[in-house]
XYZ file of C-alpha atoms in Angstrom:
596
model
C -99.061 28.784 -104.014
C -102.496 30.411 -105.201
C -102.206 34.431 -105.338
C -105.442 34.471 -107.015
C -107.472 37.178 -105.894
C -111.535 36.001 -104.909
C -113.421 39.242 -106.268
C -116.450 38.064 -104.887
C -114.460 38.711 -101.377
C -114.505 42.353 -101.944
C -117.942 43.230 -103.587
C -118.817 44.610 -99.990
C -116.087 46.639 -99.605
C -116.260 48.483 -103.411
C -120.092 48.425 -103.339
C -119.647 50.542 -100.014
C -116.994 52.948 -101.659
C -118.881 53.067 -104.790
C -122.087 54.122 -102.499
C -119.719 56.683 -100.608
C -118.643 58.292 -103.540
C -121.925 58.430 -105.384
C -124.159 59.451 -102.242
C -122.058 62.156 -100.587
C -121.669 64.929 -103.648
C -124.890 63.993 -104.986
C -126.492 64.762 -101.455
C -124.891 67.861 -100.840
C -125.576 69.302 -104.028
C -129.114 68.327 -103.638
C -128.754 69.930 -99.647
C -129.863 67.283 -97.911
C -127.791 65.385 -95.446
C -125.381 62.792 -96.826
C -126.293 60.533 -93.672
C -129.955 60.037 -95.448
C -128.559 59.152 -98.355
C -126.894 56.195 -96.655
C -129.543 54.826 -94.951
C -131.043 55.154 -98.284
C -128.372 53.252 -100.101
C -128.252 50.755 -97.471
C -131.902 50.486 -98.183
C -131.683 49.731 -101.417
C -128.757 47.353 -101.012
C -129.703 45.372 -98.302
C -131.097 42.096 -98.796
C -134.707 43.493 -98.086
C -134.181 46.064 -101.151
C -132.550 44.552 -104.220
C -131.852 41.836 -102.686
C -135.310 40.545 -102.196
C -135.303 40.737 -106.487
C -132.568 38.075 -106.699
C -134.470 34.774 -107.574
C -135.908 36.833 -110.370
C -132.839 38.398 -111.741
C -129.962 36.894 -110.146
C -127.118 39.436 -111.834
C -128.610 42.070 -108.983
C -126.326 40.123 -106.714
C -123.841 41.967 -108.074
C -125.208 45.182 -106.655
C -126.449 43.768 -103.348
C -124.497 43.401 -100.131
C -123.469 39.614 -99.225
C -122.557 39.406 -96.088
C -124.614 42.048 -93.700
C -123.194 40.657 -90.287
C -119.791 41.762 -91.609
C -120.617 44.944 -92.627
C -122.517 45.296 -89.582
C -119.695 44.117 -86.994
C -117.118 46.895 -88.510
C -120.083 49.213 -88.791
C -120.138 49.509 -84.932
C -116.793 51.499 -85.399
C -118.846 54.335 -86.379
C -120.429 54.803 -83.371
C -117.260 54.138 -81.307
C -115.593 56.664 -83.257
C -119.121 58.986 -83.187
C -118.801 59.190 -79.263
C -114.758 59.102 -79.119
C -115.576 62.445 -81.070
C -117.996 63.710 -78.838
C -115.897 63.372 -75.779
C -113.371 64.726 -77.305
C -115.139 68.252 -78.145
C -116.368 68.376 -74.350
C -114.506 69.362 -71.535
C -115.266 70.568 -67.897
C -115.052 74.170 -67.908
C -117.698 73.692 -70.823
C -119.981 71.021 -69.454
C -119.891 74.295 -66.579
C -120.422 77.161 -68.324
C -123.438 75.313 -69.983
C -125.181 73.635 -67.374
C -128.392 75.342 -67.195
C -129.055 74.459 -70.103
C -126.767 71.346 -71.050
C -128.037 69.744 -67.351
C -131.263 71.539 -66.998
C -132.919 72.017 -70.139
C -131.315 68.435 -71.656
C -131.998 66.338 -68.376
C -135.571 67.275 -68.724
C -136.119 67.036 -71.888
C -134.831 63.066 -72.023
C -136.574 62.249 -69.087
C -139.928 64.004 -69.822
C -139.923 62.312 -73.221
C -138.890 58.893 -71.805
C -141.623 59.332 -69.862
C -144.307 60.596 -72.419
C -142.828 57.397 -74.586
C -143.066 54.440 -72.432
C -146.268 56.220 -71.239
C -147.884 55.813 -74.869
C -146.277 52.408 -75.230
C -147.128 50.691 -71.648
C -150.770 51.684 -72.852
C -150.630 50.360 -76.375
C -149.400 46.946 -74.470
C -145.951 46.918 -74.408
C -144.374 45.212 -70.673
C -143.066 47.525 -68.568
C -139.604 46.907 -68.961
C -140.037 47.761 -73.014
C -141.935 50.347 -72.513
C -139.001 51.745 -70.451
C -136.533 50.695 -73.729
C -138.624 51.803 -76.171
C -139.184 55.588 -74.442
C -135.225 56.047 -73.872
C -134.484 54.667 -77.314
C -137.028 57.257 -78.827
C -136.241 60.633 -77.021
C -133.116 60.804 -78.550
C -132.411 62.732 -81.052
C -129.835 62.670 -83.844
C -126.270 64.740 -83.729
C -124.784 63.318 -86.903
C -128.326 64.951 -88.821
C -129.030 68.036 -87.035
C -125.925 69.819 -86.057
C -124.529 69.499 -89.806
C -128.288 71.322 -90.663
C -128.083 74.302 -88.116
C -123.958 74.535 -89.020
C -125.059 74.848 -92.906
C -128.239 77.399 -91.704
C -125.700 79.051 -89.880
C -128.181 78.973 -87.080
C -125.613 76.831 -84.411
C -125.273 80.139 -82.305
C -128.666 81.156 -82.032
C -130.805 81.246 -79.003
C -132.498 77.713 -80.638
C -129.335 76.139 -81.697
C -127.649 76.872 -78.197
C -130.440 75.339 -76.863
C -130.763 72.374 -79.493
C -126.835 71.632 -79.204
C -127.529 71.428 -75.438
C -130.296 68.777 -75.845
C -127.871 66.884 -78.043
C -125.025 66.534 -75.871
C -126.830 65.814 -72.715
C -128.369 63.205 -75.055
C -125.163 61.921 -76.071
C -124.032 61.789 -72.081
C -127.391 59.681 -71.510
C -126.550 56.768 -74.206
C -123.570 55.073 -71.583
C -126.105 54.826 -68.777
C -128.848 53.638 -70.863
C -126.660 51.408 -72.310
C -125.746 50.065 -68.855
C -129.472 50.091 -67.893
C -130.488 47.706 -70.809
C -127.433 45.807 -69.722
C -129.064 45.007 -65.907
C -132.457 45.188 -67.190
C -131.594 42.115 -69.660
C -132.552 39.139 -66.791
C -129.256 38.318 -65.611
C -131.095 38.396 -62.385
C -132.266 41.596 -60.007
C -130.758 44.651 -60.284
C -129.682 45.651 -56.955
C -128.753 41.711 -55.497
C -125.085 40.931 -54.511
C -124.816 39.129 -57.507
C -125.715 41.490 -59.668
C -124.085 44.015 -58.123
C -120.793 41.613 -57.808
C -120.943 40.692 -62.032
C -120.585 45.111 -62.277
C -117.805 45.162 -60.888
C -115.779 44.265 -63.825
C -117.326 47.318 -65.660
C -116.151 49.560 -63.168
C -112.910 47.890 -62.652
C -113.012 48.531 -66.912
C -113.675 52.524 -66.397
C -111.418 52.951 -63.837
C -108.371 51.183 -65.342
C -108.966 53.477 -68.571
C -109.086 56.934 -66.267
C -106.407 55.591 -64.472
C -104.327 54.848 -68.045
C -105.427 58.297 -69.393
C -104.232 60.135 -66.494
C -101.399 58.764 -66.064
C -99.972 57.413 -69.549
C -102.110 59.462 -72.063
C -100.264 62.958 -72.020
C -96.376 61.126 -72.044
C -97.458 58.739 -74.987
C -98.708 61.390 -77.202
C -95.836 63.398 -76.474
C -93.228 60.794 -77.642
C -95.263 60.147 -80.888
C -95.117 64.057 -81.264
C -91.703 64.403 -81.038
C -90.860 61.533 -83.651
C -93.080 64.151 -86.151
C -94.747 61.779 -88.251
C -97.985 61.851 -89.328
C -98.155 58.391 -89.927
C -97.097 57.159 -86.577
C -99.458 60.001 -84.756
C -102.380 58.684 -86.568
C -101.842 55.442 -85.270
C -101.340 56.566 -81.873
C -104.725 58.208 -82.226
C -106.531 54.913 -83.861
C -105.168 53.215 -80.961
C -106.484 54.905 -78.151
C -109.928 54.925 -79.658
C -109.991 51.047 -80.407
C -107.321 50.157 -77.287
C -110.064 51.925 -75.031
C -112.882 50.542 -76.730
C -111.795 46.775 -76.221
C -110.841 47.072 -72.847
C -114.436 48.675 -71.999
C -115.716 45.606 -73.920
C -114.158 43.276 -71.943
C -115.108 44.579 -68.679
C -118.361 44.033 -69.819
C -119.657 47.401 -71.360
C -119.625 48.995 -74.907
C -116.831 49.783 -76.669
C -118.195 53.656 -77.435
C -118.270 53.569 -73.490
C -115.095 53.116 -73.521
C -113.891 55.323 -76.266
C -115.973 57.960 -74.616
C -114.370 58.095 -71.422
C -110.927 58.377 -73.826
C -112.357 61.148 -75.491
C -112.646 63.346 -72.589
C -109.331 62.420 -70.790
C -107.629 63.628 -74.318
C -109.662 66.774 -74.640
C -107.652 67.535 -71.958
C -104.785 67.559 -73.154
C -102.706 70.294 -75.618
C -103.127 67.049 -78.620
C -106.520 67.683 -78.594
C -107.350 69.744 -82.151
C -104.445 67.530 -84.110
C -106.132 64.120 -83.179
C -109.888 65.716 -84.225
C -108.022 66.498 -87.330
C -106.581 62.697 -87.456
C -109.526 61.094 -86.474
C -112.305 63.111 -87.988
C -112.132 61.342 -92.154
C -112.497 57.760 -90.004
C -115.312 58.739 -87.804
C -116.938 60.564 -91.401
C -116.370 56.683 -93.454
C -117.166 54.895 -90.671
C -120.548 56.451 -88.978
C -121.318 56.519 -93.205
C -121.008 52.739 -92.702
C -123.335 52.353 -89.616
C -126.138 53.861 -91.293
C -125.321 51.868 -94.280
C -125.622 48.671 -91.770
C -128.673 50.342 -90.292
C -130.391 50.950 -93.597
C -129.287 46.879 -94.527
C -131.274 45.853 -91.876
C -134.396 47.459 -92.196
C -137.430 45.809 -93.667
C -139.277 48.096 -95.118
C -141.195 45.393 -96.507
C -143.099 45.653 -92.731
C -143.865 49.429 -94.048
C -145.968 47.838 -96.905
C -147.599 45.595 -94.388
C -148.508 47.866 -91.776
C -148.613 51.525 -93.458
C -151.290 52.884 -90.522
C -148.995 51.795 -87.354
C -145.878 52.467 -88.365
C -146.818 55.466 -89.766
C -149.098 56.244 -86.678
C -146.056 55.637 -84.491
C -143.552 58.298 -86.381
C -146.195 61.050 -86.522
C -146.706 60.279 -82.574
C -142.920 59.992 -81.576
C -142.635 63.308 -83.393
C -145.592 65.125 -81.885
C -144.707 63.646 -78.515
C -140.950 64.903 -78.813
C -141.472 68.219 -80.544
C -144.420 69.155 -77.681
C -142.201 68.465 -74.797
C -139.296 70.390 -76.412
C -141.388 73.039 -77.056
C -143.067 73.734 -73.439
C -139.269 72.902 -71.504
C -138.227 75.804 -74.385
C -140.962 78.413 -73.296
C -140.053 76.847 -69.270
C -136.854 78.059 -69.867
C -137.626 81.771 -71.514
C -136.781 80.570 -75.110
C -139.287 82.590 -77.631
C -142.262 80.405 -78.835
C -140.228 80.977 -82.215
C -137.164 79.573 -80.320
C -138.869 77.098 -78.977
C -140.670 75.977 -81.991
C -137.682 75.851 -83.847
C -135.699 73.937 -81.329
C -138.901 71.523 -81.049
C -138.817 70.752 -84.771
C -134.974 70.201 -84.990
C -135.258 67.718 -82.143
C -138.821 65.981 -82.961
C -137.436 63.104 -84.962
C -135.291 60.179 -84.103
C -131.601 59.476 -84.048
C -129.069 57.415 -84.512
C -128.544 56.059 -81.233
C -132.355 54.283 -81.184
C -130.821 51.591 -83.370
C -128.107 51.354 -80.580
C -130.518 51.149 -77.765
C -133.410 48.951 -79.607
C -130.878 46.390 -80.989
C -129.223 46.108 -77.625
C -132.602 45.756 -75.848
C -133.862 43.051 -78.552
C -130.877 41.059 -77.879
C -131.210 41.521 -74.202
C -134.633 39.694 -75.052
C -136.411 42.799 -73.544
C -138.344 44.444 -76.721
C -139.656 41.539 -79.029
C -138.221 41.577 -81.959
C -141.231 42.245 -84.212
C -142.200 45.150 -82.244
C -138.378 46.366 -82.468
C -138.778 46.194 -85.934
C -141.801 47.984 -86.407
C -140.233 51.008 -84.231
C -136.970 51.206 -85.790
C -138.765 51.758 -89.349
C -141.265 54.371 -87.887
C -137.617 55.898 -86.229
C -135.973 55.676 -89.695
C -139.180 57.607 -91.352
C -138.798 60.160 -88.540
C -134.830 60.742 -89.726
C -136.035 61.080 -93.202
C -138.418 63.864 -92.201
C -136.020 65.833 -90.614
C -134.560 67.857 -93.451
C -138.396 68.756 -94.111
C -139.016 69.943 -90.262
C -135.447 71.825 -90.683
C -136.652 73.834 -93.530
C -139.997 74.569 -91.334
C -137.914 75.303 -88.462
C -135.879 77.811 -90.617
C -139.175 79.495 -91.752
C -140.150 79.530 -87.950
C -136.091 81.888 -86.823
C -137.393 84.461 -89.353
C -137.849 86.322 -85.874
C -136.962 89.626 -84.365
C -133.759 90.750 -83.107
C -135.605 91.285 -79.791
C -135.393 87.316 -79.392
C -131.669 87.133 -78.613
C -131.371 86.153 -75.063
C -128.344 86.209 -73.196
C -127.521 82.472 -72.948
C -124.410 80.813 -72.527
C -123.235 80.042 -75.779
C -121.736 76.570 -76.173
C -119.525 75.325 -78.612
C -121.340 73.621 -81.879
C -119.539 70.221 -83.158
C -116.667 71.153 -84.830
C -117.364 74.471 -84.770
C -115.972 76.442 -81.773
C -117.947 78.880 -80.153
C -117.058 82.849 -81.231
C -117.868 83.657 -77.077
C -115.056 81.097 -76.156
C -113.126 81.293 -79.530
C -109.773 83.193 -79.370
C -109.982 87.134 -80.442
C -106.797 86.292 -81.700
C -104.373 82.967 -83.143
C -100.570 82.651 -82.714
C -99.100 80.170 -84.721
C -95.278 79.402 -83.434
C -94.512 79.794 -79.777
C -90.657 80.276 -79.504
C -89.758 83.240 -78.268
C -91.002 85.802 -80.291
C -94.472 83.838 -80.020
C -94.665 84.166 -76.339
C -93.905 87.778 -76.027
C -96.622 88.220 -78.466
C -98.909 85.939 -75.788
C -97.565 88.423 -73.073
C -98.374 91.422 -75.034
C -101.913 89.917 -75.630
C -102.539 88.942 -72.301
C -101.221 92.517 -70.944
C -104.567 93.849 -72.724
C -106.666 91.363 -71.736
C -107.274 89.574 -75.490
C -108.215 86.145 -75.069
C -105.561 83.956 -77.495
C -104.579 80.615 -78.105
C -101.009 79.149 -79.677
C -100.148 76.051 -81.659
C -97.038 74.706 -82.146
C -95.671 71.712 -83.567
C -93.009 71.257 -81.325
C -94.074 69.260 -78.736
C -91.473 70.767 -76.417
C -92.676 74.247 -76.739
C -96.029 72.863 -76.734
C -95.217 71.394 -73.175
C -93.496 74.431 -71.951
C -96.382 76.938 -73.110
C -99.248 74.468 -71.387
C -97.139 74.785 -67.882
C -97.051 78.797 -67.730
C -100.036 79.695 -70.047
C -102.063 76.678 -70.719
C -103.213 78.009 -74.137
C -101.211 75.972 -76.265
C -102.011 73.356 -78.662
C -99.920 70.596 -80.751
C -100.988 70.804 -84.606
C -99.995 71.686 -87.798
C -101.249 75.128 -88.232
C -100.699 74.701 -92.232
C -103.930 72.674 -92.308
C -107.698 74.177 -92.844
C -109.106 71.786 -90.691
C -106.739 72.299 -87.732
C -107.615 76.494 -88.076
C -110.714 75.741 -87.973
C -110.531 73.606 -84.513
C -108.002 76.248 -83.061
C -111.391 79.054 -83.752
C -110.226 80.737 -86.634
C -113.559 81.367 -88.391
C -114.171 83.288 -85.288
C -110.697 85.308 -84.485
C -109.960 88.731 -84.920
C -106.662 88.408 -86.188
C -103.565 85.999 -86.949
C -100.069 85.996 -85.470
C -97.536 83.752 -87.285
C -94.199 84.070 -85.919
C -92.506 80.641 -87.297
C -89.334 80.868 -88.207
C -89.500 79.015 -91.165
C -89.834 80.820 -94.037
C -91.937 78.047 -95.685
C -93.921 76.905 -93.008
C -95.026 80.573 -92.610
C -96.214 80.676 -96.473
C -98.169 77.254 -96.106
C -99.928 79.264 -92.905
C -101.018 82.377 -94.507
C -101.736 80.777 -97.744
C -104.302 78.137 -95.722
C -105.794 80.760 -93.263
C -106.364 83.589 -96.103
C -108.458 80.751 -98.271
C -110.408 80.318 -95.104
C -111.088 84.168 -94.045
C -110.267 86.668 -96.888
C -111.358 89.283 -94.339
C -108.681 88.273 -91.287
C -106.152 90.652 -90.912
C -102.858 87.997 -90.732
C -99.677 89.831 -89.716
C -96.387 87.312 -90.428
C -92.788 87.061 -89.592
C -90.343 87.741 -92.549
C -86.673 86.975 -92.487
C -86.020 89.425 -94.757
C -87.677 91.807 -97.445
C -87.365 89.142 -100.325
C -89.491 87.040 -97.470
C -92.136 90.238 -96.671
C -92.998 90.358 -100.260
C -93.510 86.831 -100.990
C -96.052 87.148 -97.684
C -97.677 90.050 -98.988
C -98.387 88.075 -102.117
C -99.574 85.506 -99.781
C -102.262 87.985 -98.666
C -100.563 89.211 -94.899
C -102.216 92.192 -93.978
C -98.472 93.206 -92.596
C -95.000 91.716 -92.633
C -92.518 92.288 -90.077
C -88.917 91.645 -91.658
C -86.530 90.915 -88.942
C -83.619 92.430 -90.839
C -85.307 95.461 -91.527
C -86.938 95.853 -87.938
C -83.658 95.379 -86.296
C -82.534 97.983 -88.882
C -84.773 100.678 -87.650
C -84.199 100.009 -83.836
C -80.715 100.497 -84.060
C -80.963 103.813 -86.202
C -83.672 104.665 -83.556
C -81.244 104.263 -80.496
C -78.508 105.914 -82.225
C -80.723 108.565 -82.894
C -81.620 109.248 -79.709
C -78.427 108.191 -77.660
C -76.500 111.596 -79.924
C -79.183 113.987 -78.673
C -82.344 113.760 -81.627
C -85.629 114.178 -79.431
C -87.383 111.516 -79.102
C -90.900 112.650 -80.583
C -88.831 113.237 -84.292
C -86.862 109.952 -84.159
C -90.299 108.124 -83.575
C -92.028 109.992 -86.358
C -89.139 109.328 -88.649
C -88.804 105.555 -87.542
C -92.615 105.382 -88.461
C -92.769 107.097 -91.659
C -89.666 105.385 -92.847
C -91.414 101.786 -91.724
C -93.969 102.650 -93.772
C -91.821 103.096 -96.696
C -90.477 99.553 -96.717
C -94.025 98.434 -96.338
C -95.357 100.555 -99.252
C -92.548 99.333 -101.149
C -93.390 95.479 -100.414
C -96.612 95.421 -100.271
C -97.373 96.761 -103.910
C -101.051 97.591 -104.812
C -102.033 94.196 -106.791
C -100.618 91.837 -104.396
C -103.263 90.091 -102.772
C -102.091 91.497 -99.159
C -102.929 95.027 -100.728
C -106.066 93.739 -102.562
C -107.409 92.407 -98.711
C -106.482 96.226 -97.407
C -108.175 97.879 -99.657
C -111.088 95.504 -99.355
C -111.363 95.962 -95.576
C -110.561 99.531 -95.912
C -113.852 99.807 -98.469
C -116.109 98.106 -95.694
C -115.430 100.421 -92.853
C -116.322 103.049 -95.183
């Protein structure tokens, strides 16, 4: 039996890691977005790049990818996984709060430059039906470029990034039904006939039999994988719902990021929302790192060489076009001009989603497939460009304060919105966790819990609905549950080393965030207070000073001098634990400095 191992069977797969290892760091110490630096690689690697060299110097086959409609089939993960994401940071009380602009703003802006598109290309010759492609293939923008630039420019929240994010996600809402819209347009007879209409119905069937699954077996699965509490088996449970409701949208006839879409949002609902971005998010990162890779393959910029002036000509136009119509919907809906400027720049060049659109409409044998070509290379200069119009749109916010506007603010991707986050995060909700929640909610503070018993979890979504399934001891899950944005940070796990792995995570993340812990005893308090806590409550000790403070009173001391002495002496124990070069006492005396 051979157990030889065929090298030559995993050049793809190393030359891909090798790529993601080399391109990311290098990228983001240069600042520029690691996404360019795959299409760049894939560039370089494709057969059109390196490739083309190989009759001359055939040891470059080493360094070129083999088999593109491989990498290509698993690269269409990334965008399954790109809009599994998307759905999954969306929800309807959000979708609400933003429609003006999410609806209003982003519904205009794709149709207006839809129109303005196949308007430019119906009179440069293009059929109708292409035109129509072409226009809804080049009004979109890209996500995975743009909302990493305005998160790093720290610009997400602004009155231009509110308005850019809401551009995006409509635009993101709008690839399913264009999708579908290719699909009929692609001569499989009229659109409206009975036929037609009769070969849809499996697509429907599809989306309903995945709402129907979500609603109904979505919430119990996830809770039985929860309460097994492995990571392992959760992940998988995660990975499964995104490919399970991929396939079956595939089979009924539509995408699979249709499907994995539609998945998205029936698990936002749900309290395992924030663990399964955490799960999913390093596949959606490797994989959508892949698609462009795949994207970057397949472009032959040899036709750039051939045809400088048109393609050229068309990326200039596509990003005059877009940025103008941004631009007047911004000043349309009272944005600054320096808003709207900025938001027109951000959103002027192409995305991600036109190689989606324009691949499906070439194999629908809609656009021609030399004139696909030529637009998805003038698209891919447009990408490269928009670092270059980010740092012009960054000179552009250099505005007065007077610009703030009051506009809903929605949440960025990834980053939660500090006008929805929670003023303040309780990690453990047994019992002492949802008095805390009471005591919040008596003085109207907006909070949020996690807890990684699913039971609790459970419990706390029935009365409070507030609660979320995670493990708390992980950055990335703080992040998701708002904590760059909260005032303050309740842990009240009674676990003495869960607790540590808390405060140690969120004080890495905000050295400003005043954390008070749980201690089971003053051994415990002190270790927290090392930890950086801003205050430890021992239980041992607290219980010690309510029973002197009953006592007290119940023989006849009044009430004002038992408090006093209760306080002063609490202070005493914390003085005592809390000891000046701890870190806890280092982050008091820091935030005591700044109010100063």
């Amino acid at each position: 039996m051979d157990h030889g191992v065929a090298a030559e069977n995993y050049k793809d797969l190393v030359l891909f890691l090798a790529t993601a290892g080399v391109v990311v760091p290098l990228f983001r110490r240069w600042r520029l977005n690691p996404i360019l630096g795959f299409l760049f690689a894939g560039v370089v690697l494709g057969p059109f790049g390196l490739g083309s060299l190989g009759e001359k110097a055939p040891w470059l086959s080493y360094f070129t990818i083999g088999n593109p409609a491989d990498v290509a089939q698993l690269a269409e993960f990334g965008v399954v996984f790109l809009l599994f994401m998307i759905g999954l940071e969306l929800s309807w009380e959000r979708l609400r709060l933003m429609r003006r602009l999410v609806f209003g703003l982003g519904g205009l802006q794709v149709s207006f430059c839809i129109l303005v598109i196949a308007s430019a290309a119906w009179l440069l010759g293009q059929p109708v039906a292409a035109a129509c492609a072409i226009g809804a293939a080049l009004a979109l923008s890209s996500t995975a470029i743009v909302m990493p630039i305005l998160a790093e420019q720290k610009r997400q929240h602004s009155p231009a990034g509110r308005a850019t994010f809401s551009v995006l996600l409509f635009q993101d809402l709008a690839v399913a039904p264009i999708l579908i819209t290719i699909a009929i347009m692609g001569g499989r007879g009229e659109a409206l006939s009975p036929a037609m209409l009769l070969a849809a119905a499996p697509a429907v069937i599809g989306v309903g039999a995945i709402v129907l699954a979500g609603r109904v077996l979505l919430r119990p699965m996830m809770r039985s994988v929860a309460k097994a509490k492995s990571d392992e088996m959760f992940m998988a449970a995660s990975l499964l719902i995104v490919i399970g409701a991929g396939l079956i949208s595939a089979l009924a006839g539509l995408s699979m990021a249709l499907g994995a879409f539609v998945a998205g949002l029936l698990l936002a609902e749900t309290e395992y929302r924030h663990e399964v971005e955490v799960k999913i998010e390093p596949f959606k990162g490797l994989l959508l790192g892949l698609f462009f890779v795949s994207i970057g393959i397949g472009l032959d910029l040899s036709l750039l060489a051939q045809s400088p002036g048109p393609i050229i000509g068309m990326a200039l136009g596509m990003i005059a076009l877009n940025a103008s119509v941004v631009f007047v919907l911004g000043r349309i809906f009272k944005l600054s001009w320096e808003a709207a400027a900025e938001a027109a720049l951000l959103l002027a060049g192409g995305g991600e989603f036109a190689f989606v659109i324009l691949g499906s409409a070439m194999q629908e044998g809609i656009v021609a497939q030399g004139a696909g070509q030529l637009i998805l290379v003038a698209s891919t200069l447009s990408m490269f460009s928009i670092p270059a119009l980010a740092a012009l749109a960054s000179k552009v916010a250099a505005v007065p304060r007077s610009e703030k506007a009051s506009i809903p603010s929605p949440p960025s991707a990834g980053v939660p919105d500090p006008e929805e986050a929670p003023s303040v995060l309780v990690v453990g909700y047994g019992r002492v966790g949802r008095l805390v929640g009471e005591m919040l909610t008596r003085h109207d503070i907006a909070w949020i819990a996690a807890d990684r018993d699913p039971r609790l979890v459970e419990a706390g979504r029935r009365t409070t609905g507030k609660v979320y399934f995670g493990d708390a001891s992980r950055p990335d899950f703080l992040r998701r549950c708002g904590l760059d944005h909260a005032r303050a940070l309740v842990v009240t796990m009674d676990n003495p080393d869960g607790t540590e792995a808390v405060v140690g995570a969120a004080r890495d993340l905000r050295p400003d965030l005043p954390i008070v812990a749980r201690a089971k005893d003053a051994r415990h308090a002190a270790r927290l207070y090392e930890l950086g806590v801003t205050d430890a409550v021992p239980e041992t000790i607290e219980a010690s000073l309510q029973l002197s403070e009953t006592v007290l009173v119940d023989i006849g001391v009044p009430m004002g001098l038992v408090i006093a002495s209760i306080h002063e002496r609490r202070d005493e124990f914390r003085k005592e634990l809390n000891h000046p070069e701890a870190l806890g006492g280092r982050t008091r005396g820091y935030r005591q400095k700044a109010r100063r």
